[in-house]
């Protein structure tokens, strides 16, 4: 917990003025719905939920507010509330469970001088961190991917009502109610990315610092004597992207015309102006998610494509453009250029995160792959550039 803040008032003193103000609460819709789970003996009510939600959802340091209603409060020993979270990873048939949250709250017990009420209100918070080995890490979000079943992260809220056993009063029996809850911490980039509808040529001239170059090479077989193809992928320099926003990019391939000819559809009337990546080489730019589960020094990797890039041929940059300072175009070199857009599919709701047992990593991948590898003189190339995906767009 942070130390208490100094005393402060939003009321202005004589001679003071407001320089800047952020109306944080006004920008967010306060959830007014109620979640209920009812059993024969226990009813759990959770406030501040979206109306109609089927599972309670809480954000970073989430405030869990609600009440427990009991059918009968006679003869009880204790009523407690538990918030628990577990990371589960499976490798080679063995499952390892790591506790990331385990908080128990006694709402009433028999040592109290007051009888147990039938309705017990409560207010608790999600913890912000957990001990991951020797270091504290942010609490990981709820996570489950059917395409990557090797690792999950889940949270539960449990109500436990204890009473003495009949004829054995020193032993307890208990009723319990367990409710799965979703922990969904929000995150956003520290700076905005350029709008996807702004032309690359315009922004790379006026704001070159807005773009990051990812360099790679597509090699050729020795027998072909072709020059390798230089690949330049331009992505927004922030490299932290919201799940809901389109990511613009620009791709340029550089090589002599003899090497670039393999990327051009032979039936095109003008071989220097392909409409789409075609010919003998498949050109793809896509978002890749890699789930890494680790147990007993063994790691299991699961990959999933989150979104395919849409490429459109564009005019090449001029030879004297400043972006060529690090990698000059060179004499006898030609180039092919495409503008493109990337976007996650709508079913992706969890941002990138990392823990020792389970991590979710995201990449932008440039893949150049011959359609007929045994016949093509150029060798397949794949460049994976790490990025971070976050839940929310940048906000001023």
Coordinates of C-alpha atoms in Angstrom, one line a residue:
X1 CA 0.0 0.0 0.0
X2 CA 1.1 3.5 -0.7
X3 CA 1.8 5.9 2.2
X4 CA -1.1 8.3 2.9
X5 CA -1.2 11.3 0.7
X6 CA -0.7 14.8 2.2
X7 CA -3.8 16.7 3.1
X8 CA -5.2 18.4 0.0
X9 CA -8.3 20.2 -1.0
X10 CA -9.6 20.9 -4.5
X11 CA -11.0 24.2 -3.2
X12 CA -8.7 27.0 -4.4
X13 CA -7.1 29.3 -1.9
X14 CA -6.7 33.0 -2.5
X15 CA -4.2 33.6 -5.2
X16 CA -4.4 30.0 -6.6
X17 CA -5.7 28.9 -10.0
X18 CA -6.3 25.6 -11.7
X19 CA -3.7 25.0 -14.4
X20 CA -4.9 21.6 -15.7
X21 CA -7.6 19.2 -14.6
X22 CA -8.4 15.6 -15.5
X23 CA -12.0 14.5 -15.0
X24 CA -11.2 10.8 -14.6
X25 CA -14.6 9.7 -13.3
X26 CA -16.6 11.6 -15.9
X27 CA -14.9 9.6 -18.6
X28 CA -15.9 6.2 -17.3
X29 CA -19.4 4.7 -17.0
X30 CA -20.1 3.6 -13.5
X31 CA -21.5 0.1 -13.5
X32 CA -24.7 -0.1 -11.5
X33 CA -25.7 -3.7 -12.1
X34 CA -25.9 -6.4 -9.4
X35 CA -24.6 -10.0 -9.7
X36 CA -26.4 -12.7 -7.6
X37 CA -25.6 -16.3 -6.9
X38 CA -28.2 -18.2 -4.9
X39 CA -28.0 -21.6 -3.2
X40 CA -30.3 -23.3 -0.6
X41 CA -28.5 -21.7 2.3
X42 CA -26.4 -18.8 1.0
X43 CA -27.0 -15.9 -1.3
X44 CA -24.0 -13.8 -2.6
X45 CA -24.7 -10.4 -4.0
X46 CA -21.9 -8.4 -5.8
X47 CA -22.4 -4.7 -6.7
X48 CA -20.9 -2.5 -9.4
X49 CA -21.3 -4.9 -12.2
X50 CA -22.5 -4.5 -15.8
X51 CA -26.2 -5.2 -16.0
X52 CA -26.8 -8.7 -17.3
X53 CA -23.2 -9.9 -16.8
X54 CA -22.8 -13.6 -16.3
X55 CA -19.5 -13.3 -14.4
X56 CA -18.3 -10.6 -12.1
X57 CA -15.5 -8.5 -13.6
X58 CA -12.9 -6.4 -11.6
X59 CA -10.0 -4.2 -12.7
X60 CA -6.6 -3.4 -11.2
X61 CA -6.9 -3.1 -7.4
X62 CA -10.6 -3.9 -8.0
X63 CA -13.0 -2.9 -5.3
X64 CA -15.2 -5.9 -4.4
X65 CA -18.4 -4.7 -2.7
X66 CA -21.4 -6.7 -1.8
X67 CA -23.2 -8.7 0.8
X68 CA -23.9 -12.3 2.0
X69 CA -27.4 -13.4 3.0
X70 CA -27.9 -16.5 5.1
X71 CA -31.1 -18.6 5.3
X72 CA -30.3 -19.3 8.9
X73 CA -27.7 -17.7 11.2
X74 CA -28.3 -19.9 14.2
X75 CA -25.6 -22.2 15.6
X76 CA -22.8 -20.9 13.4
X77 CA -19.1 -20.9 14.2
X78 CA -17.8 -18.6 11.5
X79 CA -18.7 -16.9 8.2
X80 CA -15.7 -16.1 6.0
X81 CA -15.0 -14.8 2.5
X82 CA -12.0 -15.9 0.4
X83 CA -10.5 -14.4 -2.7
X84 CA -8.2 -16.9 -4.5
X85 CA -6.3 -16.9 -7.7
X86 CA -4.2 -19.7 -9.4
X87 CA -1.9 -20.1 -12.3
X88 CA -2.1 -23.6 -13.8
X89 CA 0.4 -24.9 -16.3
X90 CA 0.6 -28.4 -17.9
X91 CA 3.7 -29.8 -19.5
X92 CA 4.2 -33.5 -20.4
X93 CA 1.1 -34.5 -18.6
X94 CA 2.1 -32.9 -15.3
X95 CA 0.1 -29.9 -13.9
X96 CA 1.7 -27.3 -11.6
X97 CA -0.5 -24.9 -9.7
X98 CA 0.9 -21.5 -8.4
X99 CA -1.1 -19.4 -6.0
X100 CA -1.2 -15.7 -7.0
X101 CA -3.9 -14.6 -4.6
X102 CA -5.1 -16.1 -1.3
X103 CA -6.9 -13.6 1.0
X104 CA -9.3 -14.7 3.7
X105 CA -11.7 -12.4 5.6
X106 CA -13.6 -13.4 8.7
X107 CA -17.0 -11.5 8.5
X108 CA -18.2 -13.0 11.8
X109 CA -17.1 -15.7 14.3
X110 CA -18.4 -17.2 17.5
X111 CA -16.0 -15.1 19.6
X112 CA -18.2 -12.0 18.8
X113 CA -20.5 -10.8 21.5
X114 CA -23.2 -10.1 19.0
X115 CA -25.2 -12.8 17.3
X116 CA -24.5 -13.5 13.7
X117 CA -26.7 -11.3 11.5
X118 CA -28.5 -12.9 8.5
X119 CA -27.0 -10.2 6.2
X120 CA -23.3 -9.5 6.2
X121 CA -22.0 -6.7 4.0
X122 CA -18.3 -6.6 2.9
X123 CA -15.8 -4.5 1.1
X124 CA -12.4 -5.9 0.0
X125 CA -9.8 -5.2 -2.7
X126 CA -8.0 -7.3 -5.2
X127 CA -4.2 -7.3 -4.4
X128 CA -2.0 -5.4 -6.9
X129 CA 1.0 -7.8 -6.9
X130 CA 2.0 -11.4 -6.1
X131 CA 5.3 -13.1 -5.2
X132 CA 6.7 -14.7 -8.4
X133 CA 9.7 -16.5 -7.1
X134 CA 12.0 -13.9 -5.6
X135 CA 10.3 -10.8 -7.0
X136 CA 6.9 -9.0 -6.9
X137 CA 5.0 -8.9 -10.2
X138 CA 1.7 -7.4 -11.1
X139 CA -1.2 -9.7 -10.6
X140 CA -1.9 -11.5 -13.9
X141 CA -5.3 -11.2 -15.6
X142 CA -7.8 -14.0 -15.9
X143 CA -6.7 -16.1 -18.9
X144 CA -7.9 -19.1 -20.8
X145 CA -7.3 -19.9 -24.5
X146 CA -8.8 -23.1 -25.9
X147 CA -6.1 -23.0 -28.6
X148 CA -3.4 -22.9 -26.0
X149 CA -4.7 -25.1 -23.1
X150 CA -1.3 -25.5 -21.5
X151 CA -1.8 -22.5 -19.2
X152 CA -4.6 -20.8 -17.4
X153 CA -5.1 -18.1 -14.8
X154 CA -8.4 -18.1 -12.8
X155 CA -9.9 -16.4 -9.8
X156 CA -12.7 -17.3 -7.4
X157 CA -14.6 -15.7 -4.6
X158 CA -15.8 -18.1 -1.9
X159 CA -18.2 -17.9 0.9
X160 CA -17.7 -20.4 3.7
X161 CA -20.3 -20.9 6.5
X162 CA -18.9 -23.1 9.3
X163 CA -21.0 -24.8 12.0
X164 CA -20.1 -27.5 14.6
X165 CA -20.7 -31.1 13.7
X166 CA -23.6 -32.9 15.4
X167 CA -22.3 -35.0 18.3
X168 CA -18.7 -33.8 17.6
X169 CA -18.7 -30.1 18.6
X170 CA -14.9 -29.8 18.4
X171 CA -15.1 -30.5 14.6
X172 CA -16.6 -28.2 12.0
X173 CA -18.7 -28.8 8.9
X174 CA -19.3 -26.1 6.4
X175 CA -21.4 -24.9 3.6
X176 CA -19.6 -23.1 0.8
X177 CA -20.5 -21.0 -2.3
X178 CA -17.8 -20.6 -4.9
X179 CA -18.1 -18.0 -7.7
X180 CA -15.6 -17.6 -10.6
X181 CA -14.6 -13.9 -11.1
X182 CA -12.8 -12.3 -13.9
X183 CA -9.8 -10.1 -13.2
X184 CA -9.3 -7.7 -16.1
X185 CA -6.7 -5.0 -15.3
X186 CA -6.7 -2.2 -17.9
X187 CA -3.6 -0.9 -19.6
X188 CA -2.8 1.7 -22.3
X189 CA 0.1 3.0 -24.3
X190 CA 2.1 6.0 -23.1
X191 CA 1.7 7.8 -26.4
X192 CA -0.8 7.6 -29.2
X193 CA -0.2 5.9 -32.5
X194 CA -0.7 7.7 -35.8
X195 CA -4.2 7.2 -37.4
X196 CA -4.2 4.4 -39.9
X197 CA -5.8 6.5 -42.6
X198 CA -2.8 9.0 -42.7
X199 CA -0.5 8.2 -45.6
X200 CA 2.9 6.7 -44.6
X201 CA 4.7 9.0 -47.0
X202 CA 3.2 12.1 -45.3
X203 CA 4.1 11.1 -41.7
X204 CA 7.5 9.6 -42.4
X205 CA 8.6 13.0 -43.8
X206 CA 7.0 15.2 -41.2
X207 CA 7.4 12.9 -38.1
X208 CA 10.1 10.3 -38.7
X209 CA 10.3 9.6 -35.0
X210 CA 6.8 8.1 -35.2
X211 CA 8.1 5.1 -37.0
X212 CA 10.4 2.2 -36.0
X213 CA 12.3 0.1 -38.6
X214 CA 12.5 -3.7 -38.3
X215 CA 15.2 -5.0 -40.6
X216 CA 15.6 -8.5 -41.9
X217 CA 17.1 -10.3 -44.9
X218 CA 15.8 -12.9 -47.2
X219 CA 18.8 -15.0 -48.4
X220 CA 19.3 -16.7 -51.7
X221 CA 20.7 -20.1 -52.5
X222 CA 24.4 -20.1 -53.5
X223 CA 23.8 -21.7 -56.8
X224 CA 21.3 -19.0 -57.9
X225 CA 23.9 -16.2 -57.4
X226 CA 21.0 -13.8 -56.7
X227 CA 21.5 -10.9 -54.3
X228 CA 19.6 -11.3 -51.0
X229 CA 16.5 -9.2 -50.5
X230 CA 16.6 -6.5 -47.8
X231 CA 13.3 -6.2 -45.9
X232 CA 12.3 -3.0 -44.1
X233 CA 9.2 -3.1 -42.0
X234 CA 8.0 0.3 -40.6
X235 CA 5.7 0.1 -37.5
X236 CA 4.5 2.8 -35.1
X237 CA 7.5 3.6 -32.8
X238 CA 5.4 3.3 -29.5
X239 CA 5.4 -0.5 -30.1
X240 CA 2.5 -0.8 -27.5
X241 CA -0.8 -1.2 -29.3
X242 CA -4.4 -1.3 -28.1
X243 CA -6.4 -4.5 -28.9
X244 CA -9.2 -2.5 -30.4
X245 CA -7.1 -0.2 -32.7
X246 CA -5.8 -0.7 -36.2
X247 CA -2.0 -0.8 -36.5
X248 CA -0.6 0.8 -39.7
X249 CA 2.7 -0.4 -41.2
X250 CA 4.8 0.0 -44.3
X251 CA 6.8 -2.7 -46.0
X252 CA 9.7 -2.2 -48.4
X253 CA 11.7 -4.9 -50.1
X254 CA 15.1 -3.9 -51.7
X255 CA 17.2 -5.9 -54.1
X256 CA 18.2 -5.9 -57.8
X257 CA 15.3 -6.5 -60.2
X258 CA 16.5 -10.1 -60.8
X259 CA 15.7 -10.9 -57.1
X260 CA 12.5 -8.8 -56.9
X261 CA 11.1 -10.4 -60.0
X262 CA 10.1 -13.5 -57.9
X263 CA 7.7 -11.3 -56.0
X264 CA 5.9 -10.1 -59.1
X265 CA 3.1 -11.8 -60.9
X266 CA 4.4 -12.8 -64.3
X267 CA 1.1 -12.1 -66.0
X268 CA 1.1 -8.5 -64.8
X269 CA 1.5 -6.1 -67.8
X270 CA 4.0 -3.9 -65.9
X271 CA 6.3 -6.0 -63.7
X272 CA 7.3 -3.0 -61.6
X273 CA 3.8 -2.3 -60.3
X274 CA 2.3 -5.4 -58.6
X275 CA -1.2 -4.8 -57.1
X276 CA -0.7 -7.3 -54.3
X277 CA 2.2 -9.5 -53.1
X278 CA 2.1 -12.3 -55.6
X279 CA 4.3 -14.3 -57.9
X280 CA 6.4 -17.1 -56.4
X281 CA 6.7 -15.7 -52.9
X282 CA 4.0 -15.4 -50.3
X283 CA 4.3 -12.1 -48.3
X284 CA 2.5 -11.9 -45.0
X285 CA 2.5 -9.5 -42.1
X286 CA 0.5 -10.7 -39.1
X287 CA 0.0 -10.6 -35.3
X288 CA 1.2 -13.6 -33.4
X289 CA 0.5 -14.6 -29.8
X290 CA 2.8 -17.0 -28.1
X291 CA 1.7 -18.6 -24.8
X292 CA 4.7 -20.0 -22.9
X293 CA 4.0 -22.5 -20.0
X294 CA 6.9 -23.5 -17.8
X295 CA 7.0 -26.3 -15.3
X296 CA 10.0 -28.2 -13.8
X297 CA 12.4 -26.4 -16.2
X298 CA 10.4 -27.6 -19.1
X299 CA 8.7 -25.1 -21.5
X300 CA 5.7 -25.6 -23.7
X301 CA 5.0 -23.1 -26.5
X302 CA 1.6 -22.5 -28.2
X303 CA 1.2 -20.1 -31.0
X304 CA -1.9 -18.4 -32.3
X305 CA -2.4 -15.8 -35.1
X306 CA -4.4 -12.9 -33.8
X307 CA -4.8 -11.0 -37.0
X308 CA -3.7 -11.0 -40.7
X309 CA -2.3 -7.8 -42.3
X310 CA -4.0 -6.3 -45.3
X311 CA -1.4 -5.1 -47.8
X312 CA -1.8 -2.6 -50.7
X313 CA 0.9 -1.7 -53.1
X314 CA 2.2 1.8 -52.8
X315 CA 4.7 4.0 -54.6
X316 CA 8.3 3.6 -53.5
X317 CA 10.1 6.2 -51.4
X318 CA 12.4 8.6 -53.3
X319 CA 16.0 7.4 -53.4
X320 CA 17.2 10.5 -51.4
X321 CA 14.7 9.9 -48.6
X322 CA 16.2 10.3 -45.1
X323 CA 14.9 6.9 -44.0
X324 CA 17.7 5.4 -46.2
X325 CA 20.5 6.9 -44.1
X326 CA 21.0 3.8 -42.0
X327 CA 20.4 1.4 -44.9
X328 CA 21.2 3.2 -48.2
X329 CA 19.3 1.9 -51.3
X330 CA 22.6 1.4 -53.2
X331 CA 23.4 1.4 -56.9
X332 CA 21.5 -1.1 -59.1
X333 CA 18.9 -1.7 -56.4
X334 CA 15.2 -1.6 -56.9
X335 CA 12.4 -1.7 -54.3
X336 CA 8.8 -2.8 -53.9
X337 CA 6.6 -1.0 -51.3
X338 CA 3.3 -1.8 -49.6
X339 CA 1.2 0.0 -47.1
X340 CA -0.7 -2.2 -44.6
X341 CA -3.0 -2.5 -41.6
X342 CA -3.1 -5.0 -38.7
X343 CA -5.9 -5.5 -36.3
X344 CA -6.7 -8.1 -33.6
X345 CA -9.8 -10.3 -34.0
X346 CA -12.6 -9.3 -31.7
X347 CA -12.4 -12.3 -29.5
X348 CA -9.0 -11.2 -28.1
X349 CA -9.6 -9.4 -24.8
X350 CA -6.5 -10.2 -22.7
X351 CA -3.4 -8.0 -23.0
X352 CA 0.2 -9.3 -23.0
X353 CA 1.6 -10.3 -19.6
X354 CA 4.5 -12.2 -18.1
X355 CA 5.0 -14.4 -15.0
X356 CA 7.5 -17.1 -14.4
X357 CA 5.1 -20.1 -14.9
X358 CA 3.0 -18.5 -17.6
X359 CA 3.6 -15.7 -20.1
X360 CA 1.6 -14.3 -23.0
X361 CA 3.9 -12.7 -25.6
X362 CA 2.9 -10.9 -28.7
X363 CA 4.7 -10.2 -32.0
X364 CA 4.4 -8.6 -35.4
X365 CA 5.7 -11.2 -37.9
X366 CA 7.0 -10.6 -41.4
X367 CA 6.9 -13.9 -43.3
X368 CA 8.4 -14.3 -46.8
X369 CA 7.8 -17.9 -48.0
X370 CA 8.3 -19.4 -51.4
X371 CA 5.2 -21.2 -52.7
X372 CA 7.5 -23.9 -54.2
X373 CA 10.5 -24.0 -51.8
X374 CA 12.3 -26.7 -53.7
X375 CA 12.3 -24.7 -56.9
X376 CA 12.6 -21.1 -55.7
X377 CA 16.2 -19.6 -55.5
X378 CA 15.2 -17.5 -52.5
X379 CA 15.0 -19.0 -49.0
X380 CA 12.1 -18.6 -46.6
X381 CA 12.4 -15.8 -44.1
X382 CA 10.5 -15.0 -40.9
X383 CA 11.1 -12.1 -38.6
X384 CA 9.3 -11.9 -35.3
X385 CA 9.4 -8.5 -33.6
X386 CA 8.2 -8.3 -30.0
X387 CA 5.4 -5.8 -29.2
X388 CA 3.0 -5.3 -26.3
X389 CA -0.8 -5.4 -26.6
X390 CA -2.8 -3.4 -24.1
X391 CA -6.5 -3.3 -23.3
X392 CA -7.3 0.5 -23.9
X393 CA -6.3 3.1 -26.4
X394 CA -4.2 6.1 -25.4
X395 CA -6.1 8.9 -23.6
X396 CA -5.2 12.5 -23.1

